Amino acid sequence: LSKMVKAIVCLLLCIFGLSYADFPYKEAYYDQYVDHFNMMYYGNKTYMHRYLYQDKYWVQGGPIFVYAGNEGAIEGFWEASGFIHEIAPEFQAFVVFPEHRFYGKSLPFGNDSFRAPYLGLLTAEQAMADYAVFLTDLKQNLNATTSKVIAFGGSYGGMLAAYMRFKYPNIVDGALAASAPIYMQDPAGPHDFFFKHVTEDFLNTSVKCYNLIKLGYKQMNDLAAQGQSGLDQISAKFSLCNKLTDAASYQHLLGWSRNAFVMMAMLDYPYPTGFMAQLPGFPVKVACEKVLEASDPVSGIADASGVFYNTSLTCYDIQSEFIECADPTGCGTGNDATAWDYQACTELALPNGSNNVTDMFPVIPWNLDLKREYCQKTYGITTRDNWAGIEFLGLKIQSSSNIIFSNGNLDPWQGGGVNNDISDTLVAVKVIGGAHHLDLRASNPLDPPGVVEARAQEKGILRTWINS
């Protein structure tokens, strides 16, 4: 009987994307400087900087594993980064996840943080300085000044992990930058790859699915061109809480649906997850099944979008579920969306829009001119489009060392990342079968062999750096 129970438990864990591992954390706050670079304005003013940590594996002399918090509450990244927790006991590491300023509970000015002039203190440079100051004090408090520090991160967090090694090599000894599109930050870097890769994920799943999605968007445009009668038909097929009434509301629906396909491609994990959305395993495949089963192509797009937005809803409130912003791949909702939108305006380069030529989506343009117009209107700022390439080395990263750049072949962001070795210590790891930073997630019986192999390769490289 006990064997049968264990088998059932194992099966359920596989189905729901869980593991036997439990990664509890302790929460604490650090008295952090509000402004690291302008002492005359804010002086020594501080805010409560939240971090999560686990010290039960650590022994004196062991390394410090730090996750470079990105655009959201830090507990979400703690839960989605099981690889770090799984290898920490083996390395006898201290694990710490500092939260990115202006996200989660780390709000320098409380509820006023998201208005001028306070929002101006939201930059990657300020966040990295937070991490650098925090780590310096942490090492002193632990009497661990000789301990190696390894930075981890996924997506924007992966970019920050690499940048910490670029900018603070005196503090960070190595980094694992998963799904980090750092080349995209250079004006000369790639910017037209994203929606093409999303499309390829669906095309590689089913050619018929791809063709129906493309046809469905054409039919939607044809209906919208008929005026209110066509908009009413679209509203009914999508089960919208509020009917479409004009071209602006129709364009918002297009962005809403495109966002669903984007997120399913990014989070195309082989098991159900609750990271960023409640999704089934292989959501791209599930979405294509919806498209193929639908009575018509437009309904297919609606049903596939529901896989991301929740098929149990009686109607979709597209205005609250999707916010248009300076990131064409999506900003999320709530205060996190405001913060990310501002960062997209001020210092981060992001992909261009969809064009219906290299991708399956309707033409929703996004380029530097549109970005400048939007950011000026929204925040009253003039964008500096070349700053990220100047500040973060751009395409010329060969002067750095000890960074692993991992990219999954299912991840739409791979086109903006480092996919080939630069040197013996700037190493590209291919994650075959992996979507957006799947290699950072906890091990799971449903992991593709390529993901298991990538984690083993990463662990071996980290061991070399730590023991050197």
PDB file of N, CA, C and O in Angstrom, residues 25 85 105 115 127 161 176 187 229 254 365 392 416 443 449:
ATOM      1  N   TYR A  25      11.785  30.184   3.342  1.00  0.00           N
ATOM      2  CA  TYR A  25      12.701  31.313   3.443  1.00  0.00           C
ATOM      3  C   TYR A  25      12.435  32.114   4.714  1.00  0.00           C
ATOM      4  O   TYR A  25      11.383  31.991   5.346  1.00  0.00           O
ATOM      5  N   HIS A  85      18.170  26.572  -4.917  1.00  0.00           N
ATOM      6  CA  HIS A  85      17.938  25.947  -3.618  1.00  0.00           C
ATOM      7  C   HIS A  85      18.393  24.482  -3.602  1.00  0.00           C
ATOM      8  O   HIS A  85      18.859  23.982  -2.578  1.00  0.00           O
ATOM      9  N   LYS A 105       7.549  44.804  -1.865  1.00  0.00           N
ATOM     10  CA  LYS A 105       7.452  45.640  -0.666  1.00  0.00           C
ATOM     11  C   LYS A 105       8.588  46.648  -0.543  1.00  0.00           C
ATOM     12  O   LYS A 105       8.639  47.396   0.438  1.00  0.00           O
ATOM     13  N   ARG A 115       4.963  58.122  -8.410  1.00  0.00           N
ATOM     14  CA  ARG A 115       4.707  59.424  -9.023  1.00  0.00           C
ATOM     15  C   ARG A 115       5.982  60.257  -9.001  1.00  0.00           C
ATOM     16  O   ARG A 115       6.939  59.954  -8.284  1.00  0.00           O
ATOM     17  N   ALA A 127      19.340  49.934  -8.570  1.00  0.00           N
ATOM     18  CA  ALA A 127      19.054  48.591  -8.057  1.00  0.00           C
ATOM     19  C   ALA A 127      20.337  47.792  -7.861  1.00  0.00           C
ATOM     20  O   ALA A 127      20.515  47.098  -6.849  1.00  0.00           O
ATOM     21  N   ALA A 161      22.159  40.010 -13.239  1.00  0.00           N
ATOM     22  CA  ALA A 161      23.217  39.132 -12.735  1.00  0.00           C
ATOM     23  C   ALA A 161      24.492  39.316 -13.554  1.00  0.00           C
ATOM     24  O   ALA A 161      25.599  39.419 -13.004  1.00  0.00           O
ATOM     25  N   LEU A 176      25.271  33.360 -13.275  1.00  0.00           N
ATOM     26  CA  LEU A 176      24.463  32.550 -14.182  1.00  0.00           C
ATOM     27  C   LEU A 176      23.318  33.425 -14.661  1.00  0.00           C
ATOM     28  O   LEU A 176      22.399  33.745 -13.896  1.00  0.00           O
ATOM     29  N   PRO A 187      22.065  49.544 -29.383  1.00  0.00           N
ATOM     30  CA  PRO A 187      21.294  50.020 -30.545  1.00  0.00           C
ATOM     31  C   PRO A 187      21.559  49.217 -31.814  1.00  0.00           C
ATOM     32  O   PRO A 187      20.675  49.093 -32.672  1.00  0.00           O
ATOM     33  N   SER A 229     -21.236  46.495 -36.503  1.00  0.00           N
ATOM     34  CA  SER A 229     -21.779  45.133 -36.635  1.00  0.00           C
ATOM     35  C   SER A 229     -20.673  44.091 -36.573  1.00  0.00           C
ATOM     36  O   SER A 229     -20.820  43.033 -35.938  1.00  0.00           O
ATOM     37  N   LEU A 254      -6.552  43.292 -29.834  1.00  0.00           N
ATOM     38  CA  LEU A 254      -5.452  42.645 -30.553  1.00  0.00           C
ATOM     39  C   LEU A 254      -4.224  42.517 -29.649  1.00  0.00           C
ATOM     40  O   LEU A 254      -3.567  41.475 -29.626  1.00  0.00           O
ATOM     41  N   PRO A 365       2.534  48.057 -34.707  1.00  0.00           N
ATOM     42  CA  PRO A 365       3.891  48.608 -34.782  1.00  0.00           C
ATOM     43  C   PRO A 365       4.404  49.102 -33.435  1.00  0.00           C
ATOM     44  O   PRO A 365       3.636  49.552 -32.572  1.00  0.00           O
ATOM     45  N   PHE A 392      26.049  49.346 -20.181  1.00  0.00           N
ATOM     46  CA  PHE A 392      26.154  47.908 -19.907  1.00  0.00           C
ATOM     47  C   PHE A 392      26.927  47.148 -20.981  1.00  0.00           C
ATOM     48  O   PHE A 392      26.619  46.001 -21.290  1.00  0.00           O
ATOM     49  N   GLY A 416      17.774  37.645 -28.449  1.00  0.00           N
ATOM     50  CA  GLY A 416      18.455  38.823 -27.933  1.00  0.00           C
ATOM     51  C   GLY A 416      19.591  38.510 -26.994  1.00  0.00           C
ATOM     52  O   GLY A 416      20.207  39.427 -26.423  1.00  0.00           O
ATOM     53  N   SER A 443      14.080  20.920 -10.263  1.00  0.00           N
ATOM     54  CA  SER A 443      14.041  19.714 -11.081  1.00  0.00           C
ATOM     55  C   SER A 443      12.668  19.067 -10.983  1.00  0.00           C
ATOM     56  O   SER A 443      11.990  19.142  -9.955  1.00  0.00           O
ATOM     57  N   PRO A 449      15.405  16.004 -21.306  1.00  0.00           N
ATOM     58  CA  PRO A 449      16.811  15.657 -21.061  1.00  0.00           C
ATOM     59  C   PRO A 449      17.758  16.843 -21.259  1.00  0.00           C
ATOM     60  O   PRO A 449      18.739  16.997 -20.521  1.00  0.00           O
TER      61      PRO A 449
END
